[in-house]
Coordinates of C-alpha atoms in Angstrom, one line a residue:
Chain A
M2 CA 0.0 0.0 0.0
A3 CA 2.9 2.4 0.8
K4 CA 3.6 4.2 -2.5
A5 CA 3.8 8.0 -1.9
A6 CA 7.4 9.2 -1.5
T7 CA 8.0 10.6 1.9
A8 CA 10.5 13.0 3.3
P9 CA 13.5 11.2 4.8
T10 CA 13.2 13.1 8.1
T11 CA 10.0 11.4 8.8
S12 CA 11.2 7.9 7.9
R13 CA 12.1 6.9 11.4
R14 CA 8.7 7.9 12.7
I15 CA 7.1 5.9 9.8
K16 CA 9.3 2.9 10.7
L17 CA 8.1 3.1 14.3
L18 CA 4.4 3.9 13.9
G19 CA 3.6 3.3 10.3
K20 CA 2.7 5.7 7.5
H21 CA -0.4 7.0 9.2
P22 CA 0.1 7.0 13.0
I23 CA -3.3 8.7 13.4
G24 CA -4.7 5.2 12.7
I25 CA -3.7 4.2 16.2
P26 CA -6.0 6.7 18.0
F27 CA -8.7 5.8 15.4
V28 CA -8.8 2.2 16.3
A29 CA -8.0 2.7 20.0
P30 CA -11.6 3.1 21.2
Y31 CA -12.6 0.0 19.4
V32 CA -9.7 -1.9 20.8
A33 CA -10.5 -0.7 24.3
F34 CA -14.1 -2.0 23.7
L35 CA -12.8 -5.4 22.6
I36 CA -10.6 -5.6 25.7
V37 CA -13.3 -4.6 28.1
V38 CA -16.2 -6.6 26.7
F39 CA -14.4 -9.6 25.2
A40 CA -10.8 -10.2 26.4
Y41 CA -11.1 -9.3 30.0
P42 CA -14.4 -11.1 30.6
L43 CA -12.9 -14.2 28.9
G44 CA -10.0 -14.2 31.4
L45 CA -12.4 -13.5 34.3
A46 CA -14.6 -16.4 33.2
L47 CA -11.7 -18.8 33.4
Y48 CA -10.5 -17.3 36.8
M49 CA -14.0 -17.6 38.2
S50 CA -14.4 -21.2 37.1
F51 CA -11.4 -22.2 39.1
H52 CA -12.5 -20.4 42.3
D53 CA -15.3 -20.7 44.8
Y54 CA -16.7 -17.4 43.4
F55 CA -20.0 -16.5 44.8
F56 CA -21.9 -13.2 45.3
A57 CA -21.7 -11.6 48.6
A58 CA -23.5 -8.5 50.0
P59 CA -22.1 -5.3 48.5
G60 CA -19.0 -4.1 50.1
A61 CA -18.4 -7.3 52.0
I62 CA -14.9 -8.6 51.8
V63 CA -15.0 -12.3 51.2
E64 CA -12.7 -15.1 50.5
R65 CA -13.1 -16.8 47.1
P66 CA -10.4 -19.6 47.4
F67 CA -8.9 -21.3 44.5
I68 CA -10.6 -24.7 44.3
G69 CA -9.0 -26.3 41.1
V70 CA -11.4 -28.1 39.0
D71 CA -14.0 -28.6 41.7
N72 CA -16.6 -26.5 39.8
Y73 CA -16.0 -28.6 36.7
T74 CA -16.3 -31.9 38.4
Q75 CA -19.6 -30.7 40.1
V76 CA -21.0 -29.4 36.8
L77 CA -20.2 -32.6 34.9
G78 CA -21.7 -34.6 37.7
D79 CA -24.9 -32.6 37.9
P80 CA -27.8 -34.5 36.3
V81 CA -29.5 -31.2 35.4
F82 CA -26.4 -30.2 33.4
R83 CA -26.5 -33.6 31.6
T84 CA -30.2 -33.0 30.7
A85 CA -29.4 -29.5 29.5
L86 CA -26.5 -30.8 27.4
F87 CA -28.6 -33.6 26.0
N88 CA -31.3 -31.0 25.1
V89 CA -28.7 -29.1 23.1
V90 CA -27.9 -32.3 21.2
K91 CA -31.6 -32.9 20.6
F92 CA -32.0 -29.3 19.5
V93 CA -29.1 -29.5 17.1
I94 CA -30.3 -32.8 15.6
I95 CA -33.7 -31.3 14.9
N96 CA -32.5 -27.8 13.9
V97 CA -29.4 -28.2 11.8
P98 CA -30.6 -30.8 9.1
L99 CA -33.9 -29.0 8.8
T100 CA -32.2 -25.6 8.5
V101 CA -29.8 -26.8 5.9
A102 CA -32.3 -28.7 3.8
L103 CA -35.1 -26.0 3.8
A104 CA -32.8 -23.1 3.4
L105 CA -31.0 -24.6 0.4
V106 CA -34.2 -25.7 -1.3
L107 CA -35.9 -22.3 -0.8
A108 CA -32.7 -20.5 -1.9
T109 CA -32.6 -22.6 -5.0
A110 CA -36.2 -21.9 -5.8
L111 CA -35.7 -18.1 -5.2
N112 CA -32.7 -18.2 -7.5
R113 CA -34.8 -18.8 -10.5
A114 CA -36.5 -16.2 -12.7
I115 CA -39.8 -16.1 -10.9
P116 CA -42.2 -13.4 -10.2
F117 CA -42.4 -11.7 -6.8
R118 CA -38.8 -12.5 -6.0
T119 CA -38.4 -9.5 -3.7
F120 CA -41.6 -10.2 -1.9
F121 CA -40.6 -13.8 -1.2
R122 CA -37.1 -12.8 -0.1
A123 CA -38.5 -10.2 2.2
S124 CA -41.2 -12.5 3.7
Y125 CA -38.7 -15.1 4.7
Y126 CA -36.7 -12.5 6.5
V127 CA -39.5 -11.1 8.6
P128 CA -39.2 -13.7 11.4
Y129 CA -35.5 -13.1 11.6
V130 CA -35.9 -9.4 12.3
T131 CA -38.6 -9.9 14.9
A132 CA -37.8 -10.1 18.6
S133 CA -37.7 -13.6 20.1
V134 CA -40.1 -12.3 22.8
A135 CA -42.7 -11.3 20.2
V136 CA -42.3 -14.7 18.4
V137 CA -42.7 -16.5 21.7
G138 CA -45.9 -14.6 22.4
I139 CA -47.3 -15.8 19.0
W140 CA -46.3 -19.4 19.5
L141 CA -47.7 -19.4 23.1
W142 CA -51.0 -18.7 21.5
L143 CA -50.7 -21.0 18.5
F144 CA -49.6 -24.0 20.7
A145 CA -51.8 -23.4 23.7
G146 CA -54.0 -26.3 24.8
D147 CA -57.0 -24.8 23.0
G148 CA -54.8 -23.0 20.5
L149 CA -55.2 -22.9 16.7
V150 CA -52.8 -25.8 16.1
N151 CA -54.7 -28.1 18.4
T152 CA -58.1 -26.9 16.9
I153 CA -56.9 -28.0 13.5
L154 CA -55.4 -31.3 14.7
G155 CA -58.6 -32.0 16.7
P156 CA -58.3 -35.6 18.2
L157 CA -54.7 -35.8 17.0
A158 CA -53.6 -33.1 19.3
P159 CA -51.0 -34.3 21.9
D160 CA -52.0 -34.7 25.6
P161 CA -50.8 -32.9 27.6
P162 CA -50.5 -30.0 25.2
W163 CA -47.3 -29.2 23.3
L164 CA -45.6 -26.7 25.7
V165 CA -46.3 -28.7 28.9
N166 CA -45.6 -32.1 27.2
E167 CA -42.2 -33.5 28.1
A168 CA -41.8 -35.1 24.7
W169 CA -42.8 -32.1 22.7
A170 CA -41.6 -29.0 24.6
L171 CA -38.0 -29.1 23.3
P172 CA -38.9 -30.1 19.7
I173 CA -41.3 -27.1 19.6
I174 CA -38.5 -24.8 20.7
A175 CA -36.2 -26.2 18.1
L176 CA -38.8 -25.7 15.4
L177 CA -39.5 -22.2 16.5
V178 CA -35.8 -21.3 16.3
T179 CA -35.4 -23.0 12.9
W180 CA -38.4 -21.0 11.6
K181 CA -37.1 -17.8 13.1
Q182 CA -33.6 -18.1 11.7
L183 CA -34.3 -19.7 8.4
G184 CA -34.5 -16.5 6.4
F185 CA -31.0 -15.5 7.3
Y186 CA -29.6 -18.8 6.1
V187 CA -31.8 -18.6 2.9
L188 CA -30.0 -15.4 2.1
L189 CA -26.7 -16.8 2.9
Y190 CA -27.3 -19.7 0.4
L191 CA -28.7 -17.3 -2.1
A192 CA -25.4 -15.4 -2.0
A193 CA -23.4 -18.6 -2.3
L194 CA -25.5 -19.7 -5.3
Q195 CA -24.4 -16.6 -7.2
N196 CA -20.9 -18.1 -7.2
V197 CA -21.8 -21.5 -8.7
P198 CA -20.8 -21.2 -12.3
N199 CA -23.7 -21.3 -14.8
E200 CA -21.6 -23.5 -17.1
L201 CA -21.8 -26.4 -14.6
Y202 CA -25.6 -26.3 -14.9
E203 CA -25.4 -26.2 -18.7
A204 CA -22.9 -29.1 -18.7
A205 CA -25.3 -31.1 -16.5
K206 CA -28.2 -30.4 -18.8
V207 CA -26.1 -31.5 -21.8
D208 CA -25.4 -34.7 -20.0
G209 CA -29.1 -35.2 -19.6
A210 CA -29.5 -34.4 -15.9
G211 CA -32.8 -33.2 -14.7
A212 CA -33.5 -30.5 -12.1
V213 CA -33.3 -32.8 -9.2
R214 CA -30.1 -34.5 -10.5
S215 CA -28.4 -31.2 -11.1
F216 CA -29.4 -30.0 -7.7
F217 CA -27.6 -32.8 -6.0
A218 CA -24.7 -32.9 -8.5
V219 CA -24.1 -29.2 -9.0
T220 CA -25.8 -27.1 -6.4
V221 CA -25.1 -29.1 -3.2
P222 CA -21.3 -29.4 -3.9
G223 CA -21.2 -25.8 -5.2
V224 CA -22.4 -24.3 -1.9
R225 CA -20.4 -26.6 0.4
S226 CA -18.5 -23.8 2.1
A227 CA -21.8 -22.0 2.8
T228 CA -23.1 -25.2 4.3
T229 CA -20.1 -25.4 6.7
L230 CA -20.9 -21.8 7.8
V231 CA -24.7 -22.6 8.1
V232 CA -24.0 -25.7 10.2
I233 CA -21.6 -23.8 12.5
L234 CA -23.8 -20.8 13.0
A235 CA -26.9 -23.0 13.6
T236 CA -24.9 -25.0 16.2
I237 CA -23.9 -21.9 18.0
V238 CA -27.5 -20.7 18.1
G239 CA -28.4 -24.2 19.4
A240 CA -26.0 -23.9 22.3
N241 CA -27.1 -20.4 23.2
F242 CA -30.9 -20.6 23.4
F243 CA -32.4 -19.0 26.5
T244 CA -35.4 -16.8 25.7
E245 CA -37.5 -19.6 24.4
P246 CA -37.3 -22.1 27.3
Y247 CA -37.4 -19.2 29.7
L248 CA -40.7 -17.8 28.4
L249 CA -42.3 -20.4 26.1
T250 CA -42.1 -23.4 28.4
G251 CA -42.2 -21.7 31.7
G252 CA -38.5 -21.9 32.7
G253 CA -37.3 -24.9 30.9
G254 CA -40.2 -27.1 31.8
P255 CA -42.0 -29.4 32.2
N256 CA -39.7 -31.1 34.6
N257 CA -36.5 -29.6 32.9
A258 CA -37.5 -31.2 29.6
S259 CA -36.5 -28.1 27.7
I260 CA -33.9 -26.6 30.0
S261 CA -30.9 -25.1 28.2
P262 CA -27.3 -24.6 29.5
V263 CA -27.7 -20.9 29.3
L264 CA -30.9 -21.0 31.3
M265 CA -29.0 -23.2 33.9
M266 CA -26.3 -20.5 34.0
Y267 CA -28.8 -17.9 34.7
R268 CA -30.4 -19.9 37.6
E269 CA -27.2 -21.1 39.1
G270 CA -25.0 -18.0 38.5
I271 CA -27.5 -15.1 38.9
E272 CA -30.4 -16.4 40.9
Q273 CA -28.4 -18.6 43.2
G274 CA -25.3 -16.5 43.2
N275 CA -22.9 -19.4 42.4
A276 CA -21.1 -17.5 39.7
G277 CA -18.0 -19.7 39.6
Y278 CA -20.2 -22.7 39.0
A279 CA -22.1 -20.9 36.2
A280 CA -18.7 -19.7 34.7
A281 CA -17.6 -23.4 34.6
I282 CA -20.8 -24.3 32.6
G283 CA -20.0 -21.5 30.2
V284 CA -16.4 -22.6 29.7
I285 CA -17.4 -26.3 29.1
L286 CA -20.1 -25.2 26.6
A287 CA -17.7 -22.8 24.8
I288 CA -15.1 -25.5 24.5
G289 CA -17.8 -27.9 23.1
V290 CA -19.0 -25.3 20.6
M291 CA -15.6 -24.5 19.4
T292 CA -14.7 -28.2 19.0
I293 CA -17.8 -28.9 17.1
S294 CA -17.2 -25.9 14.8
L295 CA -13.7 -27.1 14.1
L296 CA -14.9 -30.7 13.5
N297 CA -17.7 -29.5 11.1
R298 CA -15.2 -27.5 9.2
Y299 CA -12.9 -30.4 8.9
V300 CA -15.6 -32.9 7.9
L301 CA -17.5 -30.7 5.6
E302 CA -14.6 -29.1 3.8
R303 CA -12.2 -32.0 3.3
D304 CA -11.8 -33.1 -0.2
Chain B
M25 CA -23.7 -11.5 19.8
S26 CA -21.8 -11.6 16.6
A27 CA -21.6 -15.2 15.4
S28 CA -22.3 -14.1 11.8
V29 CA -19.4 -11.8 11.5
A30 CA -17.4 -14.2 9.2
A31 CA -20.4 -14.2 6.9
E32 CA -20.5 -10.5 6.6
D33 CA -16.8 -9.9 5.7
R34 CA -17.2 -9.4 2.0
S35 CA -17.2 -7.0 -0.8
A36 CA -20.3 -4.9 -1.3
A37 CA -19.5 -4.1 -4.9
E38 CA -19.4 -7.7 -5.7
D39 CA -22.8 -8.2 -4.0
R40 CA -24.4 -5.5 -6.2
R41 CA -23.1 -7.2 -9.3
A42 CA -24.4 -10.6 -8.1
E43 CA -27.9 -9.1 -7.3
D44 CA -28.2 -7.3 -10.5
R45 CA -27.2 -10.2 -12.7
P46 CA -30.3 -12.1 -14.0
P47 CA -30.9 -15.4 -12.2
P48 CA -28.9 -18.1 -13.8
R49 CA -31.6 -20.5 -14.9
A50 CA -34.5 -18.6 -16.4
Q51 CA -36.2 -21.6 -17.9
T52 CA -39.9 -22.2 -18.1
G53 CA -41.9 -25.3 -17.6
W54 CA -43.0 -27.2 -14.5
G55 CA -39.9 -26.5 -12.7
R56 CA -40.8 -22.9 -12.5
Y57 CA -44.3 -23.6 -11.3
A58 CA -43.0 -26.0 -8.7
A59 CA -40.6 -23.4 -7.5
L60 CA -43.3 -20.9 -7.3
A61 CA -45.6 -23.2 -5.5
G62 CA -42.9 -24.1 -3.0
L63 CA -42.0 -20.4 -2.4
T64 CA -45.7 -19.5 -1.9
A65 CA -46.1 -22.3 0.7
G66 CA -43.0 -21.0 2.4
A67 CA -44.2 -17.4 2.4
V68 CA -47.5 -18.4 3.9
L69 CA -45.7 -20.4 6.7
F70 CA -43.4 -17.3 7.4
L71 CA -46.1 -14.6 7.2
F72 CA -49.1 -16.3 8.7
P73 CA -48.0 -16.1 12.4
F74 CA -47.6 -12.3 12.0
Y75 CA -51.0 -11.9 10.4
Y76 CA -52.4 -14.1 13.3
M77 CA -50.6 -12.0 15.8
I78 CA -52.3 -8.8 14.6
I79 CA -55.6 -10.6 14.3
G80 CA -55.2 -12.0 17.9
A81 CA -54.1 -8.5 19.2
L82 CA -57.4 -7.1 17.9
Q83 CA -59.8 -9.7 19.3
K84 CA -62.1 -8.9 22.1
S85 CA -62.3 -12.5 23.3
P86 CA -59.7 -15.0 22.0
N87 CA -61.1 -17.1 19.3
T88 CA -58.9 -20.1 18.5
D89 CA -61.2 -21.6 16.0
I90 CA -60.4 -21.6 12.4
S91 CA -62.9 -18.7 12.0
G92 CA -60.8 -16.8 14.5
A93 CA -58.0 -16.5 11.8
F94 CA -60.3 -14.1 9.9
P95 CA -61.2 -10.7 11.2
Q96 CA -64.8 -10.7 12.6
P97 CA -66.3 -7.3 12.8
G98 CA -68.2 -8.1 16.0
N99 CA -65.0 -9.3 17.9
L100 CA -62.7 -6.4 17.1
T101 CA -61.2 -4.1 19.7
F102 CA -58.2 -1.9 20.7
D103 CA -58.7 -2.8 24.4
N104 CA -55.7 -5.2 24.3
F105 CA -53.4 -2.3 23.6
V106 CA -54.9 -0.4 26.5
D107 CA -54.5 -3.5 28.7
I108 CA -50.9 -4.1 27.9
N109 CA -50.1 -0.4 28.2
R110 CA -51.6 -0.4 31.7
A111 CA -49.5 -3.4 32.6
I112 CA -46.1 -2.4 31.2
N113 CA -46.3 1.3 30.3
L114 CA -45.7 1.1 26.5
A115 CA -44.4 4.7 26.2
G116 CA -41.9 4.2 29.0
T117 CA -40.6 0.9 27.8
L118 CA -40.5 2.0 24.2
L119 CA -38.4 5.0 25.3
S120 CA -36.1 2.7 27.1
S121 CA -35.8 0.5 24.0
V122 CA -35.1 3.7 21.9
I123 CA -32.3 4.9 24.3
F124 CA -30.7 1.4 24.4
T125 CA -30.9 0.9 20.6
G126 CA -30.0 4.6 19.8
G127 CA -27.0 4.5 22.2
V128 CA -25.8 1.2 20.5
I129 CA -26.2 2.7 17.0
L130 CA -24.5 6.0 17.9
A131 CA -21.5 4.2 19.5
T132 CA -21.3 1.8 16.5
L133 CA -21.3 4.5 14.0
V134 CA -18.8 6.8 15.6
L135 CA -16.4 4.1 16.9
G136 CA -17.0 1.7 14.0
L137 CA -16.4 4.2 11.3
L138 CA -13.2 5.3 12.8
A139 CA -12.0 1.8 13.2
G140 CA -13.3 0.5 9.8
Y141 CA -11.7 3.5 8.0
A142 CA -8.4 3.1 9.9
L143 CA -8.2 -0.7 9.3
A144 CA -9.1 -0.3 5.5
Q145 CA -7.2 2.8 4.5
L146 CA -4.4 3.7 6.9
E147 CA -1.1 2.1 7.5
F148 CA 0.0 2.0 11.2
R149 CA 1.9 -0.2 13.5
G150 CA -0.1 -3.0 15.0
K151 CA -2.9 -2.9 12.3
Q152 CA -2.6 -6.5 11.5
L153 CA -2.4 -7.4 15.1
V154 CA -5.6 -5.5 15.8
F155 CA -7.4 -7.2 12.9
N156 CA -6.3 -10.6 13.8
A157 CA -7.2 -10.1 17.5
M158 CA -10.6 -8.8 16.5
L159 CA -11.3 -12.0 14.4
L160 CA -10.1 -14.2 17.2
L161 CA -12.1 -12.5 20.0
L162 CA -15.3 -12.4 18.0
I163 CA -15.7 -16.2 17.9
I164 CA -16.0 -16.3 21.7
P165 CA -19.6 -17.3 22.3
F166 CA -21.7 -14.9 24.4
M167 CA -22.6 -17.6 27.0
L168 CA -19.0 -17.6 28.0
L169 CA -19.0 -13.9 28.7
M170 CA -22.4 -13.5 30.2
I171 CA -21.5 -14.3 33.8
P172 CA -18.3 -12.3 33.9
L173 CA -19.9 -9.4 32.2
Y174 CA -22.7 -9.5 34.8
V175 CA -20.1 -9.6 37.6
M176 CA -18.2 -6.7 36.1
I177 CA -21.1 -4.4 35.1
V178 CA -23.5 -5.1 37.9
R179 CA -21.2 -6.1 40.9
S180 CA -18.0 -4.2 40.2
Y181 CA -19.2 -1.0 38.4
G182 CA -22.6 -0.8 39.9
L183 CA -24.3 -0.2 36.6
E184 CA -27.5 -2.2 37.3
D185 CA -30.6 -0.3 36.1
N186 CA -28.3 2.0 34.1
Y187 CA -28.4 2.6 30.4
L188 CA -24.6 2.7 30.3
G189 CA -24.5 -0.8 31.6
M190 CA -27.1 -1.9 29.2
I191 CA -25.4 -0.5 26.2
L192 CA -21.8 -1.4 27.0
P193 CA -21.6 -5.0 25.9
F194 CA -23.3 -4.1 22.7
A195 CA -21.7 -0.7 22.2
V196 CA -19.9 -1.5 18.9
N197 CA -21.5 -4.0 16.6
P198 CA -18.6 -6.0 15.2
T199 CA -20.5 -6.7 12.1
A200 CA -20.8 -3.0 11.3
V201 CA -17.0 -2.6 11.7
F202 CA -16.6 -5.3 9.1
I203 CA -19.1 -3.7 6.8
F204 CA -17.3 -0.4 7.2
R205 CA -13.9 -1.9 6.6
Q206 CA -15.2 -3.8 3.5
F207 CA -16.7 -0.6 2.1
F208 CA -13.6 1.5 2.6
M209 CA -11.3 -1.3 1.2
Q210 CA -12.9 -0.8 -2.2
V211 CA -12.7 3.0 -2.4
P212 CA -9.6 3.8 -4.4
Q213 CA -6.8 5.0 -2.2
D214 CA -5.9 7.8 -4.6
L215 CA -9.0 9.6 -3.6
F216 CA -7.8 9.8 0.0
D217 CA -4.3 10.5 -1.1
S218 CA -5.1 13.5 -3.2
A219 CA -7.0 15.0 -0.2
R220 CA -3.9 14.4 1.9
I221 CA -1.8 16.1 -0.7
D222 CA -4.2 19.0 -0.4
G223 CA -3.4 19.2 3.2
A224 CA -6.5 17.7 4.7
S225 CA -6.2 16.0 8.1
E226 CA -7.2 12.3 8.5
L227 CA -10.2 13.3 10.5
Q228 CA -11.2 15.8 7.9
I229 CA -10.8 13.1 5.3
L230 CA -12.9 10.8 7.3
T231 CA -15.7 13.3 8.0
K232 CA -15.7 15.1 4.7
I233 CA -15.0 12.4 2.2
A234 CA -15.2 8.9 3.7
V235 CA -18.4 9.2 5.6
P236 CA -20.5 10.9 2.8
L237 CA -19.3 8.2 0.4
A238 CA -20.1 5.4 2.9
K239 CA -23.8 6.3 3.1
P240 CA -25.0 3.0 1.8
A241 CA -22.7 1.1 4.1
I242 CA -24.0 3.3 7.0
L243 CA -27.6 2.4 6.3
T244 CA -26.8 -1.2 6.2
A245 CA -24.9 -1.1 9.4
M246 CA -27.7 0.8 11.0
I247 CA -30.3 -1.8 10.3
V248 CA -28.0 -4.7 11.1
T249 CA -27.2 -2.9 14.4
F250 CA -30.8 -1.9 15.1
I251 CA -32.3 -5.4 15.3
G252 CA -29.7 -6.5 17.9
P253 CA -30.5 -4.3 20.9
W254 CA -34.2 -3.7 19.9
N255 CA -34.9 -7.5 20.0
E256 CA -32.4 -8.4 22.8
F257 CA -34.0 -10.0 25.9
L258 CA -31.2 -11.8 28.0
W259 CA -28.8 -9.0 28.7
P260 CA -31.2 -6.1 29.5
F261 CA -33.2 -8.7 31.4
L262 CA -30.2 -9.5 33.6
I263 CA -29.3 -6.0 34.5
T264 CA -32.7 -4.3 35.0
K265 CA -34.6 -4.7 38.1
Q266 CA -36.7 -1.5 38.0
A267 CA -39.6 -1.8 35.7
D268 CA -39.2 1.7 34.3
M269 CA -35.7 0.9 33.1
Q270 CA -36.8 -2.2 31.1
P271 CA -36.9 -2.1 27.3
L272 CA -40.1 -3.2 25.8
A273 CA -38.8 -6.7 25.0
V274 CA -37.9 -7.3 28.6
A275 CA -41.1 -5.8 30.0
L276 CA -43.2 -7.9 27.6
G277 CA -41.1 -11.0 28.5
S278 CA -41.7 -10.4 32.2
F279 CA -45.4 -9.8 31.5
I280 CA -45.5 -13.2 29.7
S281 CA -43.7 -15.0 32.4
N282 CA -46.1 -13.9 35.2
V283 CA -49.2 -13.1 33.2
A284 CA -52.2 -15.0 34.2
G285 CA -55.2 -13.3 35.7
S286 CA -53.9 -9.8 35.7
V287 CA -55.8 -8.8 32.5
A288 CA -59.1 -9.9 31.0
N289 CA -57.6 -11.4 27.8
P290 CA -54.0 -12.2 28.5
F291 CA -53.3 -13.6 25.0
G292 CA -54.8 -10.5 23.4
A293 CA -52.6 -8.3 25.7
I294 CA -49.4 -10.3 25.0
L295 CA -50.1 -10.2 21.2
A296 CA -50.8 -6.5 21.3
G297 CA -47.4 -6.0 23.1
A298 CA -45.7 -8.4 20.6
T299 CA -47.3 -6.2 17.7
V300 CA -45.9 -3.1 19.2
L301 CA -42.4 -4.7 19.6
A302 CA -42.3 -6.4 16.1
V303 CA -43.8 -3.7 13.8
P304 CA -40.9 -1.1 14.1
A305 CA -38.2 -3.7 13.3
V306 CA -40.2 -5.2 10.5
L307 CA -41.0 -1.8 9.0
A308 CA -37.4 -0.6 9.3
F309 CA -36.3 -3.8 7.6
L310 CA -38.8 -3.5 4.8
A311 CA -38.0 0.1 4.1
L312 CA -34.3 -0.7 3.8
Q313 CA -34.6 -4.3 2.6
R314 CA -33.4 -3.9 -0.9
H315 CA -30.4 -2.2 0.3
F316 CA -29.9 -4.5 3.3
V317 CA -30.1 -7.7 1.1
Q318 CA -27.5 -6.3 -1.3
S319 CA -24.8 -5.2 0.9
N320 CA -25.1 -7.3 4.0
L321 CA -25.5 -10.8 2.8
G322 CA -23.7 -10.8 -0.5
S323 CA -21.5 -13.1 -2.2
G324 CA -18.8 -13.7 0.5
V325 CA -19.5 -17.4 0.9
K326 CA -17.6 -18.5 -2.1
G327 CA -17.8 -21.9 -3.4

């Protein structure tokens, strides 16, 4: 980038600070933000997770001794945590394949020359820009015992109703999140489809491939790196859900059937004041998410 | 908070090209009708809950029969809006939402433009380090930071029930920084260099040349940033105890979690609140959607 000739007197300064030292104060506030909101809390999370860190009355001086991996062994031995973790697995098993399949099919359809493209694209995005709290309000009504869904299903309606049914509470949450996020992934795929060369479709056509065949032979491999991204993002969302079990199923109910790790962190860390314990849950979960992301990348992108 | 950052780091110019290019397979025949039918079914699935929310918000007594999905003149009322307003003070909570969202947008624009411009157009020591550190820090999941941020902001800094504490973790939307950086990367450097030769300071170049040029990127960044705090539940929920500090999403969430019996038609009141919460975000998105789709979710996921 450096191309303008500079006076030799300033060359030492340039060597030390770069051609535009003003850039340093320009990025400084953002760097400060990153340190205060990301880097420092990251360190604090690790510190807390190895200490008996609890909330005391304001101003009280308390000891928060180092306790090694005690928080971690307690978390891993907690049956509620295992339920929460298993719920994430169930959530991801429902959410990820459905998201990938529906988003790719809808994006492929949207990528054709069809009327009302803008309308369709916008309508898929509407749930994504809507607050979870508002969406939960709508689903509470739709899936209530005497809600519209059960009215339509009639005798087929599950008993007890969806949101208080141990078998259905979590799948309903997974479906809600899939529905809410889908528009974002449709647009992601739509963008990726622009980079699949037209020649490949033409070649497939010449070889006698129909629409379905060319979808699987050209489209699916053509957007593979987008699929990696979709899987990783959907997994992260799956590990983070909180608002839905807190509000839709009355705090992770029934009987913890829809509890999530973040809801558990809220209960243990903030309601009960065992911040070290909750921090340990966060660390375990973050390590899990990052491992799965790397694994996805490796599996989906290898040749 | 910002899981989608990697997806956004891409060139807006390329997006525009991709968007304007005619869809690749403009063929006729049954495939086109199948696509249209699928997309229509999708649109109904995505839009019906919103329609149903507004219908439900206007019903005098909740009607969950199939007939209730259509407006019935005898069963229409605005009482639900009056009810929800009595329960959660819509004006106050909306004001709180506006302050929270406005503060985040303002901080994002000021700090984000400074950082985005510097990272794209200026040469200074540590630039690469800042950029790499930013990429690394942004993959940290929010759940890991939640408990330490709570400890810092509520316990250490005493910023409970304070807008500063509410805004701080969201202050600079990292996606917006990426959008700005991407935008300034494709502005020819000569443009800025000639201003430098004319004796303009970097701050003048930024405010007089770069920012006016970046209007499209600024609009995109504003809508991307807007939906974060406007829809956020967890963080403002954690740090507000006083009802008059709560943004609408939090107040409505609290109303949902301990609703029963306080109003005549709880579903109607919830849906009325959900309408007030959802409509501004949906309208903002629709107004800017053409723009948003183009620059935000362009062609970065390359095959």
